Amino acid sequence: MAISKPSIPKGTRDFSAEQVSKRNFIFDTIRRVFTMYGFQPLETPAMENLSVLTGKYGEEGDQLLFKIINSGNFLADVTPDDIAAGTKKVLPKIAEKGLRYDLTVPFARYVVMNRSELTLPFKRYQIQPVWRADRPQKGRYREFYQCDADVVGTQSLLCEVEIVSMIIQTLRLLGINDYTIKLNNRKILAGIAQAVGVAGKETALCVAIDKLDKIGREKVEEELIQNNFSRDAIAKLQPIFELKGNHDDKLMALQQIFENTSPIGLKGVEEINSLFNLLEVAQINIDTLQLDLTLARGLGYYTGAIFEVKVNNVQIGSISGGGRYDNLTGTFGLEGVPGVGFSFGVDRIYDVMNELDLFPNTSKLRTDVVFTQFDKDSRNYLLPLLYQVREKGKSAEIYPDAVKIKKQLDYANAKNAQWVVLAGSQEMAEQKVTIKNMETGEQTVIPKENFINFIS
Amino acid sequence: MAISKPSIPKGTRDFSAEQVSKRNFIFDTIRRVFTMYGFQPLETPAMENLSVLTGKYGEEGDQLLFKIINSGNFLADVTPDDIAAGTKKVLPKIAEKGLRYDLTVPFARYVVMNRSELTLPFKRYQIQPVWRADRPQKGRYREFYQCDADVVGTQSLLCEVEIVSMIIQTLRLLGINDYTIKLNNRKILAGIAQAVGVAGKETALCVAIDKLDKIGREKVEEELIQNNFSRDAIAKLQPIFELKGNHDDKLMALQQIFENTSPIGLKGVEEINSLFNLLEVAQINIDTLQLDLTLARGLGYYTGAIFEVKVNNVQIGSISGGGRYDNLTGTFGLEGVPGVGFSFGVDRIYDVMNELDLFPNTSKLRTDVVFTQFDKDSRNYLLPLLYQVREKGKSAEIYPDAVKIKKQLDYANAKNAQWVVLAGSQEMAEQKVTIKNMETGEQTVIPKENFINFIS
């Protein structure tokens, strides 16, 4: 075995005890809210067949899939001609599986494979890592967690209301108070495409608009021109994206624009209006909700409401997003399964909470009681207590070696111990133990037989 | 997009809500015990560099690693000659990363990379999936979870005592009572090799003996002959493996055998003796513990105590196993880090608990309250209650569409609802709601304003 200095792959991370503990605070909070809203857990394998994954995320997405080399003689079917033809020819011959890229496609695959056993509407949540061969950079990792909740089998806008409410409740429990839930509707975007005379090019329009925040208006206009949008159409877009006022004003203005130009646009306005009405009926505070007509979201499968959550005054991308789709499972041959879903990005929420110092102290790890040992006798004297104190529900450990007491106390400090227990020859002779309170430094000598009661 | 009938990769599984919930009962129990014993969590990435993984699991293990194709033009450095030379030549040029095969090597890698920040002894637990390209069969999967706990930085046998105790406590909490913890020591196996005159061939001996249970004595003997063990040596092995009596008798007999033949064997006997003594001092019940001189465990890095847990009267492999190693991190250039660790196999524990019907009812998922709707008015009337009842800590949902009430009740049943809430025109006129207890079938009509109190 050659000795090598080890490292981890670019864009991946180890999580220490403290980090795991903080992340679990986020996972547990999200899980609690999902459960409170009647969602039930699903877990799918890390690997999916490439036939399931490929073609679902656009050409760019296909490039970012991590592909797994077939076991055994993976070169069996590869010819020199294949090699000459390049990776596209070789890939399907050497790789059948890939790592999951998101949780939505595996969910759709699950629904299709298990449709006969599922009671619709089916509400599932899924908290698992996903992998993307993106160029790693600050806040963007190659392995990261998604927390998805989806309802399929209904077109009811109540589901959108529930999602808005889940976002509000989760962020409240996490202590994140200053944020904006941006809302739009794909039918409105389709309506705008119709209204400015580029109907049928909604996807190109959405993909470009989606980048407004990231690359700015000029670059987006360039992209639209490259996609054969006329300068006239682009000019017509401007006033629409600059509509002013509250959501009622914007919706009213859109209604007028769509009245004679776009039935689908009108439908979008109606959906958003209904959603706002339902939110009012449900008495949900919508101060954080903002109708943003430039919100597009890149993924092709959305067909109705779309939303995205940004924390105000923190330089980080959206921490949550989602939307409604008419036909999640169509690519797998099962038509007529509409639904709506959303996702929390735990890695970004973690960064936000760290930056704003929002993690509660209770997520700190500690060992309640650390036993020391001066020598074998001392060890044997204390050892039974170690097991008894755990029976009382306390976490406890004994320093494994009879090294200098200073070192053992340092260890107890590193484990945030509340109590340290010591027993020298005098304590043993008198059937007593010394207990040190690590917060106050105070030491108490008590009869050994009282120890368990003292600690409990 | 072509329409394909979707499937999942061989040897992988989806986990439904009920399965996730049962599995979480196991994970939570194990995590609770690990925490109680002062272990802290660590998580490492699914992908590791192949330079970290390769050569750590033997040639067979290397074959079973899932390797990930490099991003971009992965063929750039591959020549026709490479292809002709075969997979061994091509692999290093097209794959830098692989999926983790166990949790021990990533842990060793972590210790080496973070040695300056770690307080020794360092106690970590890790609960994550691993992947192996094994031929799938009943009870053997290509993706499965391991739950590892390791202590590094100490040679104290107290750690072995703690492991035995953790196994006993975990299985007690899970309700698994009829099992055997098999114990042996690699130094005893080395001693046996010395005593029968095959010193230096311990590894081949261990690998073969490890299969005694699976393939039987004859096949093991064949394997030993193939590895150039003399018939004489093999004959000498028999009486050792058939030593009778309790562990004291066996250890006494071994001591006599090793007295003039093997210092390392004597050391092994001494270690096992000390361990039994410590278990007695700690007042740990050792009824389930069995010294098994044929226990070898395949992995090369064990150097001291080894153990394995089998559930009696259930046809399934071991559900837990582990051992002591002198030099976990040596292959990464960091010498002198001894330690001891063990692992629970959750997938097998799950199968055992299902077979023995040990899962408690409390792991069942339910929505406390399901609201129905007859029409828009009924929906708007009940909607605010939905959000109020959640504030009381109850899980709740509303059926999203105003379909036939029968269908809505079926849904409530599928979600194991405790209460269903209905409001028709009469209830609304009188400012009341009807509450149906889904266990008894009983219906009560109460004033709407009393609803929240009633449910809480």
mmCIF file with all atom_site columns, N, CA and C in Angstrom, chain A residues 260-319:
data_model
loop_
_atom_site.group_PDB
_atom_site.id
_atom_site.type_symbol
_atom_site.label_atom_id
_atom_site.label_alt_id
_atom_site.label_comp_id
_atom_site.label_asym_id
_atom_site.label_entity_id
_atom_site.label_seq_id
_atom_site.pdbx_PDB_ins_code
_atom_site.Cartn_x
_atom_site.Cartn_y
_atom_site.Cartn_z
_atom_site.occupancy
_atom_site.B_iso_or_equiv
_atom_site.pdbx_formal_charge
_atom_site.auth_seq_id
_atom_site.auth_comp_id
_atom_site.auth_asym_id
_atom_site.auth_atom_id
_atom_site.pdbx_PDB_model_num
ATOM 1   N N  . ASN A 1 260 ? -57.024 41.029 -24.463 1.00 0.00 ? 260 ASN A N  1
ATOM 2   C CA . ASN A 1 260 ? -57.242 40.731 -25.887 1.00 0.00 ? 260 ASN A CA 1
ATOM 3   C C  . ASN A 1 260 ? -56.081 39.981 -26.516 1.00 0.00 ? 260 ASN A C  1
ATOM 4   N N  . THR A 1 261 ? -55.092 39.619 -25.683 1.00 0.00 ? 261 THR A N  1
ATOM 5   C CA . THR A 1 261 ? -53.894 39.023 -26.289 1.00 0.00 ? 261 THR A CA 1
ATOM 6   C C  . THR A 1 261 ? -53.632 37.598 -25.825 1.00 0.00 ? 261 THR A C  1
ATOM 7   N N  . SER A 1 262 ? -54.044 37.246 -24.590 1.00 0.00 ? 262 SER A N  1
ATOM 8   C CA . SER A 1 262 ? -53.572 35.952 -24.088 1.00 0.00 ? 262 SER A CA 1
ATOM 9   C C  . SER A 1 262 ? -54.537 35.304 -23.092 1.00 0.00 ? 262 SER A C  1
ATOM 10  N N  . PRO A 1 263 ? -55.285 34.300 -23.522 1.00 0.00 ? 263 PRO A N  1
ATOM 11  C CA . PRO A 1 263 ? -56.162 33.580 -22.587 1.00 0.00 ? 263 PRO A CA 1
ATOM 12  C C  . PRO A 1 263 ? -55.363 32.907 -21.469 1.00 0.00 ? 263 PRO A C  1
ATOM 13  N N  . ILE A 1 264 ? -54.193 32.360 -21.798 1.00 0.00 ? 264 ILE A N  1
ATOM 14  C CA . ILE A 1 264 ? -53.421 31.676 -20.757 1.00 0.00 ? 264 ILE A CA 1
ATOM 15  C C  . ILE A 1 264 ? -52.904 32.669 -19.725 1.00 0.00 ? 264 ILE A C  1
ATOM 16  N N  . GLY A 1 265 ? -52.557 33.866 -20.191 1.00 0.00 ? 265 GLY A N  1
ATOM 17  C CA . GLY A 1 265 ? -52.128 34.918 -19.271 1.00 0.00 ? 265 GLY A CA 1
ATOM 18  C C  . GLY A 1 265 ? -53.247 35.254 -18.291 1.00 0.00 ? 265 GLY A C  1
ATOM 19  N N  . LEU A 1 266 ? -54.488 35.357 -18.832 1.00 0.00 ? 266 LEU A N  1
ATOM 20  C CA . LEU A 1 266 ? -55.645 35.639 -17.973 1.00 0.00 ? 266 LEU A CA 1
ATOM 21  C C  . LEU A 1 266 ? -55.817 34.557 -16.916 1.00 0.00 ? 266 LEU A C  1
ATOM 22  N N  . LYS A 1 267 ? -55.624 33.300 -17.325 1.00 0.00 ? 267 LYS A N  1
ATOM 23  C CA . LYS A 1 267 ? -55.748 32.183 -16.385 1.00 0.00 ? 267 LYS A CA 1
ATOM 24  C C  . LYS A 1 267 ? -54.718 32.322 -15.263 1.00 0.00 ? 267 LYS A C  1
ATOM 25  N N  . GLY A 1 268 ? -53.514 32.728 -15.644 1.00 0.00 ? 268 GLY A N  1
ATOM 26  C CA . GLY A 1 268 ? -52.458 32.931 -14.646 1.00 0.00 ? 268 GLY A CA 1
ATOM 27  C C  . GLY A 1 268 ? -52.839 34.010 -13.646 1.00 0.00 ? 268 GLY A C  1
ATOM 28  N N  . VAL A 1 269 ? -53.401 35.121 -14.150 1.00 0.00 ? 269 VAL A N  1
ATOM 29  C CA . VAL A 1 269 ? -53.821 36.209 -13.258 1.00 0.00 ? 269 VAL A CA 1
ATOM 30  C C  . VAL A 1 269 ? -54.899 35.697 -12.304 1.00 0.00 ? 269 VAL A C  1
ATOM 31  N N  . GLU A 1 270 ? -55.826 34.901 -12.857 1.00 0.00 ? 270 GLU A N  1
ATOM 32  C CA . GLU A 1 270 ? -56.919 34.369 -12.032 1.00 0.00 ? 270 GLU A CA 1
ATOM 33  C C  . GLU A 1 270 ? -56.362 33.450 -10.935 1.00 0.00 ? 270 GLU A C  1
ATOM 34  N N  . GLU A 1 271 ? -55.389 32.614 -11.287 1.00 0.00 ? 271 GLU A N  1
ATOM 35  C CA . GLU A 1 271 ? -54.810 31.700 -10.291 1.00 0.00 ? 271 GLU A CA 1
ATOM 36  C C  . GLU A 1 271 ? -54.141 32.470 -9.142  1.00 0.00 ? 271 GLU A C  1
ATOM 37  N N  . ILE A 1 272 ? -53.384 33.485 -9.526  1.00 0.00 ? 272 ILE A N  1
ATOM 38  C CA . ILE A 1 272 ? -52.696 34.264 -8.486  1.00 0.00 ? 272 ILE A CA 1
ATOM 39  C C  . ILE A 1 272 ? -53.719 34.985 -7.618  1.00 0.00 ? 272 ILE A C  1
ATOM 40  N N  . ASN A 1 273 ? -54.758 35.536 -8.255  1.00 0.00 ? 273 ASN A N  1
ATOM 41  C CA . ASN A 1 273 ? -55.812 36.188 -7.477  1.00 0.00 ? 273 ASN A CA 1
ATOM 42  C C  . ASN A 1 273 ? -56.452 35.208 -6.486  1.00 0.00 ? 273 ASN A C  1
ATOM 43  N N  . SER A 1 274 ? -56.780 34.016 -6.955  1.00 0.00 ? 274 SER A N  1
ATOM 44  C CA . SER A 1 274 ? -57.400 33.013 -6.076  1.00 0.00 ? 274 SER A CA 1
ATOM 45  C C  . SER A 1 274 ? -56.479 32.666 -4.916  1.00 0.00 ? 274 SER A C  1
ATOM 46  N N  . LEU A 1 275 ? -55.190 32.535 -5.227  1.00 0.00 ? 275 LEU A N  1
ATOM 47  C CA . LEU A 1 275 ? -54.234 32.191 -4.180  1.00 0.00 ? 275 LEU A CA 1
ATOM 48  C C  . LEU A 1 275 ? -54.207 33.270 -3.098  1.00 0.00 ? 275 LEU A C  1
ATOM 49  N N  . PHE A 1 276 ? -54.162 34.528 -3.518  1.00 0.00 ? 276 PHE A N  1
ATOM 50  C CA . PHE A 1 276 ? -54.163 35.621 -2.526  1.00 0.00 ? 276 PHE A CA 1
ATOM 51  C C  . PHE A 1 276 ? -55.452 35.607 -1.709  1.00 0.00 ? 276 PHE A C  1
ATOM 52  N N  . ASN A 1 277 ? -56.590 35.314 -2.369  1.00 0.00 ? 277 ASN A N  1
ATOM 53  C CA . ASN A 1 277 ? -57.860 35.238 -1.637  1.00 0.00 ? 277 ASN A CA 1
ATOM 54  C C  . ASN A 1 277 ? -57.836 34.126 -0.589  1.00 0.00 ? 277 ASN A C  1
ATOM 55  N N  . LEU A 1 278 ? -57.348 32.952 -0.991  1.00 0.00 ? 278 LEU A N  1
ATOM 56  C CA . LEU A 1 278 ? -57.304 31.826 -0.056  1.00 0.00 ? 278 LEU A CA 1
ATOM 57  C C  . LEU A 1 278 ? -56.387 32.124 1.129   1.00 0.00 ? 278 LEU A C  1
ATOM 58  N N  . LEU A 1 279 ? -55.266 32.782 0.852   1.00 0.00 ? 279 LEU A N  1
ATOM 59  C CA . LEU A 1 279 ? -54.350 33.133 1.935   1.00 0.00 ? 279 LEU A CA 1
ATOM 60  C C  . LEU A 1 279 ? -55.045 34.048 2.944   1.00 0.00 ? 279 LEU A C  1
ATOM 61  N N  . GLU A 1 280 ? -55.891 34.928 2.409   1.00 0.00 ? 280 GLU A N  1
ATOM 62  C CA . GLU A 1 280 ? -56.619 35.836 3.296   1.00 0.00 ? 280 GLU A CA 1
ATOM 63  C C  . GLU A 1 280 ? -57.641 35.057 4.127   1.00 0.00 ? 280 GLU A C  1
ATOM 64  N N  . VAL A 1 281 ? -58.383 34.149 3.474   1.00 0.00 ? 281 VAL A N  1
ATOM 65  C CA . VAL A 1 281 ? -59.360 33.328 4.195   1.00 0.00 ? 281 VAL A CA 1
ATOM 66  C C  . VAL A 1 281 ? -58.677 32.536 5.311   1.00 0.00 ? 281 VAL A C  1
ATOM 67  N N  . ALA A 1 282 ? -57.506 31.992 4.995   1.00 0.00 ? 282 ALA A N  1
ATOM 68  C CA . ALA A 1 282 ? -56.794 31.168 5.976   1.00 0.00 ? 282 ALA A CA 1
ATOM 69  C C  . ALA A 1 282 ? -56.131 32.019 7.056   1.00 0.00 ? 282 ALA A C  1
ATOM 70  N N  . GLN A 1 283 ? -56.249 33.328 6.920   1.00 0.00 ? 283 GLN A N  1
ATOM 71  C CA . GLN A 1 283 ? -55.668 34.275 7.893   1.00 0.00 ? 283 GLN A CA 1
ATOM 72  C C  . GLN A 1 283 ? -54.158 34.117 8.016   1.00 0.00 ? 283 GLN A C  1
ATOM 73  N N  . ILE A 1 284 ? -53.516 33.925 6.877   1.00 0.00 ? 284 ILE A N  1
ATOM 74  C CA . ILE A 1 284 ? -52.060 33.824 6.859   1.00 0.00 ? 284 ILE A CA 1
ATOM 75  C C  . ILE A 1 284 ? -51.473 35.195 6.540   1.00 0.00 ? 284 ILE A C  1
ATOM 76  N N  . ASN A 1 285 ? -50.554 35.600 7.355   1.00 0.00 ? 285 ASN A N  1
ATOM 77  C CA . ASN A 1 285 ? -49.904 36.897 7.181   1.00 0.00 ? 285 ASN A CA 1
ATOM 78  C C  . ASN A 1 285 ? -49.054 36.887 5.904   1.00 0.00 ? 285 ASN A C  1
ATOM 79  N N  . ILE A 1 286 ? -49.377 37.808 4.965   1.00 0.00 ? 286 ILE A N  1
ATOM 80  C CA . ILE A 1 286 ? -48.660 37.770 3.693   1.00 0.00 ? 286 ILE A CA 1
ATOM 81  C C  . ILE A 1 286 ? -47.707 38.951 3.533   1.00 0.00 ? 286 ILE A C  1
ATOM 82  N N  . ASP A 1 287 ? -47.300 39.522 4.647   1.00 0.00 ? 287 ASP A N  1
ATOM 83  C CA . ASP A 1 287 ? -46.360 40.656 4.575   1.00 0.00 ? 287 ASP A CA 1
ATOM 84  C C  . ASP A 1 287 ? -45.069 40.295 3.859   1.00 0.00 ? 287 ASP A C  1
ATOM 85  N N  . THR A 1 288 ? -44.661 39.028 3.952   1.00 0.00 ? 288 THR A N  1
ATOM 86  C CA . THR A 1 288 ? -43.377 38.638 3.354   1.00 0.00 ? 288 THR A CA 1
ATOM 87  C C  . THR A 1 288 ? -43.528 38.200 1.898   1.00 0.00 ? 288 THR A C  1
ATOM 88  N N  . LEU A 1 289 ? -44.766 38.178 1.401   1.00 0.00 ? 289 LEU A N  1
ATOM 89  C CA . LEU A 1 289 ? -45.044 37.686 0.047   1.00 0.00 ? 289 LEU A CA 1
ATOM 90  C C  . LEU A 1 289 ? -44.960 38.822 -0.963  1.00 0.00 ? 289 LEU A C  1
ATOM 91  N N  . GLN A 1 290 ? -44.322 38.572 -2.098  1.00 0.00 ? 290 GLN A N  1
ATOM 92  C CA . GLN A 1 290 ? -44.150 39.619 -3.102  1.00 0.00 ? 290 GLN A CA 1
ATOM 93  C C  . GLN A 1 290 ? -44.367 39.040 -4.501  1.00 0.00 ? 290 GLN A C  1
ATOM 94  N N  . LEU A 1 291 ? -45.283 39.614 -5.235  1.00 0.00 ? 291 LEU A N  1
ATOM 95  C CA . LEU A 1 291 ? -45.490 39.190 -6.620  1.00 0.00 ? 291 LEU A CA 1
ATOM 96  C C  . LEU A 1 291 ? -44.343 39.740 -7.460  1.00 0.00 ? 291 LEU A C  1
ATOM 97  N N  . ASP A 1 292 ? -43.534 38.869 -8.043  1.00 0.00 ? 292 ASP A N  1
ATOM 98  C CA . ASP A 1 292 ? -42.360 39.300 -8.798  1.00 0.00 ? 292 ASP A CA 1
ATOM 99  C C  . ASP A 1 292 ? -42.455 38.738 -10.209 1.00 0.00 ? 292 ASP A C  1
ATOM 100 N N  . LEU A 1 293 ? -42.803 39.618 -11.165 1.00 0.00 ? 293 LEU A N  1
ATOM 101 C CA . LEU A 1 293 ? -43.041 39.147 -12.528 1.00 0.00 ? 293 LEU A CA 1
ATOM 102 C C  . LEU A 1 293 ? -41.771 38.749 -13.255 1.00 0.00 ? 293 LEU A C  1
ATOM 103 N N  . THR A 1 294 ? -40.607 39.020 -12.649 1.00 0.00 ? 294 THR A N  1
ATOM 104 C CA . THR A 1 294 ? -39.359 38.586 -13.294 1.00 0.00 ? 294 THR A CA 1
ATOM 105 C C  . THR A 1 294 ? -38.899 37.229 -12.767 1.00 0.00 ? 294 THR A C  1
ATOM 106 N N  . LEU A 1 295 ? -39.654 36.691 -11.813 1.00 0.00 ? 295 LEU A N  1
ATOM 107 C CA . LEU A 1 295 ? -39.295 35.364 -11.303 1.00 0.00 ? 295 LEU A CA 1
ATOM 108 C C  . LEU A 1 295 ? -39.698 34.311 -12.336 1.00 0.00 ? 295 LEU A C  1
ATOM 109 N N  . ALA A 1 296 ? -38.751 33.473 -12.757 1.00 0.00 ? 296 ALA A N  1
ATOM 110 C CA . ALA A 1 296 ? -39.073 32.481 -13.802 1.00 0.00 ? 296 ALA A CA 1
ATOM 111 C C  . ALA A 1 296 ? -38.783 31.057 -13.332 1.00 0.00 ? 296 ALA A C  1
ATOM 112 N N  . ARG A 1 297 ? -37.734 30.857 -12.608 1.00 0.00 ? 297 ARG A N  1
ATOM 113 C CA . ARG A 1 297 ? -37.225 29.521 -12.215 1.00 0.00 ? 297 ARG A CA 1
ATOM 114 C C  . ARG A 1 297 ? -36.907 28.677 -13.449 1.00 0.00 ? 297 ARG A C  1
ATOM 115 N N  . GLY A 1 298 ? -35.696 28.175 -13.464 1.00 0.00 ? 298 GLY A N  1
ATOM 116 C CA . GLY A 1 298 ? -35.173 27.559 -14.679 1.00 0.00 ? 298 GLY A CA 1
ATOM 117 C C  . GLY A 1 298 ? -35.857 26.292 -15.153 1.00 0.00 ? 298 GLY A C  1
ATOM 118 N N  . LEU A 1 299 ? -36.338 25.466 -14.234 1.00 0.00 ? 299 LEU A N  1
ATOM 119 C CA . LEU A 1 299 ? -36.731 24.121 -14.656 1.00 0.00 ? 299 LEU A CA 1
ATOM 120 C C  . LEU A 1 299 ? -37.973 24.108 -15.542 1.00 0.00 ? 299 LEU A C  1
ATOM 121 N N  . GLY A 1 300 ? -37.909 23.302 -16.567 1.00 0.00 ? 300 GLY A N  1
ATOM 122 C CA . GLY A 1 300 ? -38.938 23.303 -17.601 1.00 0.00 ? 300 GLY A CA 1
ATOM 123 C C  . GLY A 1 300 ? -40.304 22.801 -17.178 1.00 0.00 ? 300 GLY A C  1
ATOM 124 N N  . TYR A 1 301 ? -40.394 22.022 -16.097 1.00 0.00 ? 301 TYR A N  1
ATOM 125 C CA . TYR A 1 301 ? -41.669 21.350 -15.869 1.00 0.00 ? 301 TYR A CA 1
ATOM 126 C C  . TYR A 1 301 ? -42.727 22.159 -15.127 1.00 0.00 ? 301 TYR A C  1
ATOM 127 N N  . TYR A 1 302 ? -42.387 23.354 -14.646 1.00 0.00 ? 302 TYR A N  1
ATOM 128 C CA . TYR A 1 302 ? -43.402 24.154 -13.953 1.00 0.00 ? 302 TYR A CA 1
ATOM 129 C C  . TYR A 1 302 ? -44.438 24.706 -14.925 1.00 0.00 ? 302 TYR A C  1
ATOM 130 N N  . THR A 1 303 ? -45.704 24.729 -14.487 1.00 0.00 ? 303 THR A N  1
ATOM 131 C CA . THR A 1 303 ? -46.780 25.205 -15.370 1.00 0.00 ? 303 THR A CA 1
ATOM 132 C C  . THR A 1 303 ? -47.736 26.174 -14.677 1.00 0.00 ? 303 THR A C  1
ATOM 133 N N  . GLY A 1 304 ? -47.608 26.327 -13.355 1.00 0.00 ? 304 GLY A N  1
ATOM 134 C CA . GLY A 1 304 ? -48.507 27.225 -12.630 1.00 0.00 ? 304 GLY A CA 1
ATOM 135 C C  . GLY A 1 304 ? -47.716 28.128 -11.705 1.00 0.00 ? 304 GLY A C  1
ATOM 136 N N  . ALA A 1 305 ? -48.147 28.204 -10.442 1.00 0.00 ? 305 ALA A N  1
ATOM 137 C CA . ALA A 1 305 ? -47.459 29.042 -9.462  1.00 0.00 ? 305 ALA A CA 1
ATOM 138 C C  . ALA A 1 305 ? -45.992 28.655 -9.340  1.00 0.00 ? 305 ALA A C  1
ATOM 139 N N  . ILE A 1 306 ? -45.137 29.640 -9.183  1.00 0.00 ? 306 ILE A N  1
ATOM 140 C CA . ILE A 1 306 ? -43.734 29.380 -8.856  1.00 0.00 ? 306 ILE A CA 1
ATOM 141 C C  . ILE A 1 306 ? -43.340 30.325 -7.735  1.00 0.00 ? 306 ILE A C  1
ATOM 142 N N  . PHE A 1 307 ? -42.438 29.874 -6.858  1.00 0.00 ? 307 PHE A N  1
ATOM 143 C CA . PHE A 1 307 ? -41.994 30.768 -5.779  1.00 0.00 ? 307 PHE A CA 1
ATOM 144 C C  . PHE A 1 307 ? -40.557 30.481 -5.402  1.00 0.00 ? 307 PHE A C  1
ATOM 145 N N  . GLU A 1 308 ? -40.022 31.423 -4.688  1.00 0.00 ? 308 GLU A N  1
ATOM 146 C CA . GLU A 1 308 ? -38.610 31.398 -4.336  1.00 0.00 ? 308 GLU A CA 1
ATOM 147 C C  . GLU A 1 308 ? -38.455 32.274 -3.098  1.00 0.00 ? 308 GLU A C  1
ATOM 148 N N  . VAL A 1 309 ? -37.586 31.869 -2.180  1.00 0.00 ? 309 VAL A N  1
ATOM 149 C CA . VAL A 1 309 ? -37.432 32.618 -0.934  1.00 0.00 ? 309 VAL A CA 1
ATOM 150 C C  . VAL A 1 309 ? -36.012 33.150 -0.819  1.00 0.00 ? 309 VAL A C  1
ATOM 151 N N  . LYS A 1 310 ? -35.903 34.447 -0.578  1.00 0.00 ? 310 LYS A N  1
ATOM 152 C CA . LYS A 1 310 ? -34.579 35.042 -0.359  1.00 0.00 ? 310 LYS A CA 1
ATOM 153 C C  . LYS A 1 310 ? -34.542 35.711 0.998   1.00 0.00 ? 310 LYS A C  1
ATOM 154 N N  . VAL A 1 311 ? -33.418 35.525 1.676   1.00 0.00 ? 311 VAL A N  1
ATOM 155 C CA . VAL A 1 311 ? -33.241 36.206 2.950   1.00 0.00 ? 311 VAL A CA 1
ATOM 156 C C  . VAL A 1 311 ? -32.757 37.618 2.647   1.00 0.00 ? 311 VAL A C  1
ATOM 157 N N  . ASN A 1 312 ? -33.417 38.614 3.229   1.00 0.00 ? 312 ASN A N  1
ATOM 158 C CA . ASN A 1 312 ? -33.044 40.003 2.965   1.00 0.00 ? 312 ASN A CA 1
ATOM 159 C C  . ASN A 1 312 ? -31.708 40.341 3.630   1.00 0.00 ? 312 ASN A C  1
ATOM 160 N N  . ASN A 1 313 ? -30.932 41.158 2.973   1.00 0.00 ? 313 ASN A N  1
ATOM 161 C CA . ASN A 1 313 ? -29.670 41.661 3.519   1.00 0.00 ? 313 ASN A CA 1
ATOM 162 C C  . ASN A 1 313 ? -28.628 40.579 3.803   1.00 0.00 ? 313 ASN A C  1
ATOM 163 N N  . VAL A 1 314 ? -28.742 39.436 3.151   1.00 0.00 ? 314 VAL A N  1
ATOM 164 C CA . VAL A 1 314 ? -27.693 38.425 3.237   1.00 0.00 ? 314 VAL A CA 1
ATOM 165 C C  . VAL A 1 314 ? -27.323 38.056 1.801   1.00 0.00 ? 314 VAL A C  1
ATOM 166 N N  . GLN A 1 315 ? -26.026 38.104 1.501   1.00 0.00 ? 315 GLN A N  1
ATOM 167 C CA . GLN A 1 315 ? -25.582 37.836 0.128   1.00 0.00 ? 315 GLN A CA 1
ATOM 168 C C  . GLN A 1 315 ? -25.528 36.346 -0.135  1.00 0.00 ? 315 GLN A C  1
ATOM 169 N N  . ILE A 1 316 ? -26.689 35.757 -0.397  1.00 0.00 ? 316 ILE A N  1
ATOM 170 C CA . ILE A 1 316 ? -26.737 34.340 -0.683  1.00 0.00 ? 316 ILE A CA 1
ATOM 171 C C  . ILE A 1 316 ? -27.959 34.097 -1.546  1.00 0.00 ? 316 ILE A C  1
ATOM 172 N N  . GLY A 1 317 ? -27.897 33.088 -2.409  1.00 0.00 ? 317 GLY A N  1
ATOM 173 C CA . GLY A 1 317 ? -29.018 32.813 -3.308  1.00 0.00 ? 317 GLY A CA 1
ATOM 174 C C  . GLY A 1 317 ? -30.267 32.409 -2.550  1.00 0.00 ? 317 GLY A C  1
ATOM 175 N N  . SER A 1 318 ? -31.274 31.939 -3.289  1.00 0.00 ? 318 SER A N  1
ATOM 176 C CA . SER A 1 318 ? -32.544 31.587 -2.651  1.00 0.00 ? 318 SER A CA 1
ATOM 177 C C  . SER A 1 318 ? -32.365 30.374 -1.743  1.00 0.00 ? 318 SER A C  1
ATOM 178 N N  . ILE A 1 319 ? -33.092 30.344 -0.638  1.00 0.00 ? 319 ILE A N  1
ATOM 179 C CA . ILE A 1 319 ? -32.985 29.246 0.316   1.00 0.00 ? 319 ILE A CA 1
ATOM 180 C C  . ILE A 1 319 ? -34.136 28.258 0.172   1.00 0.00 ? 319 ILE A C  1
#
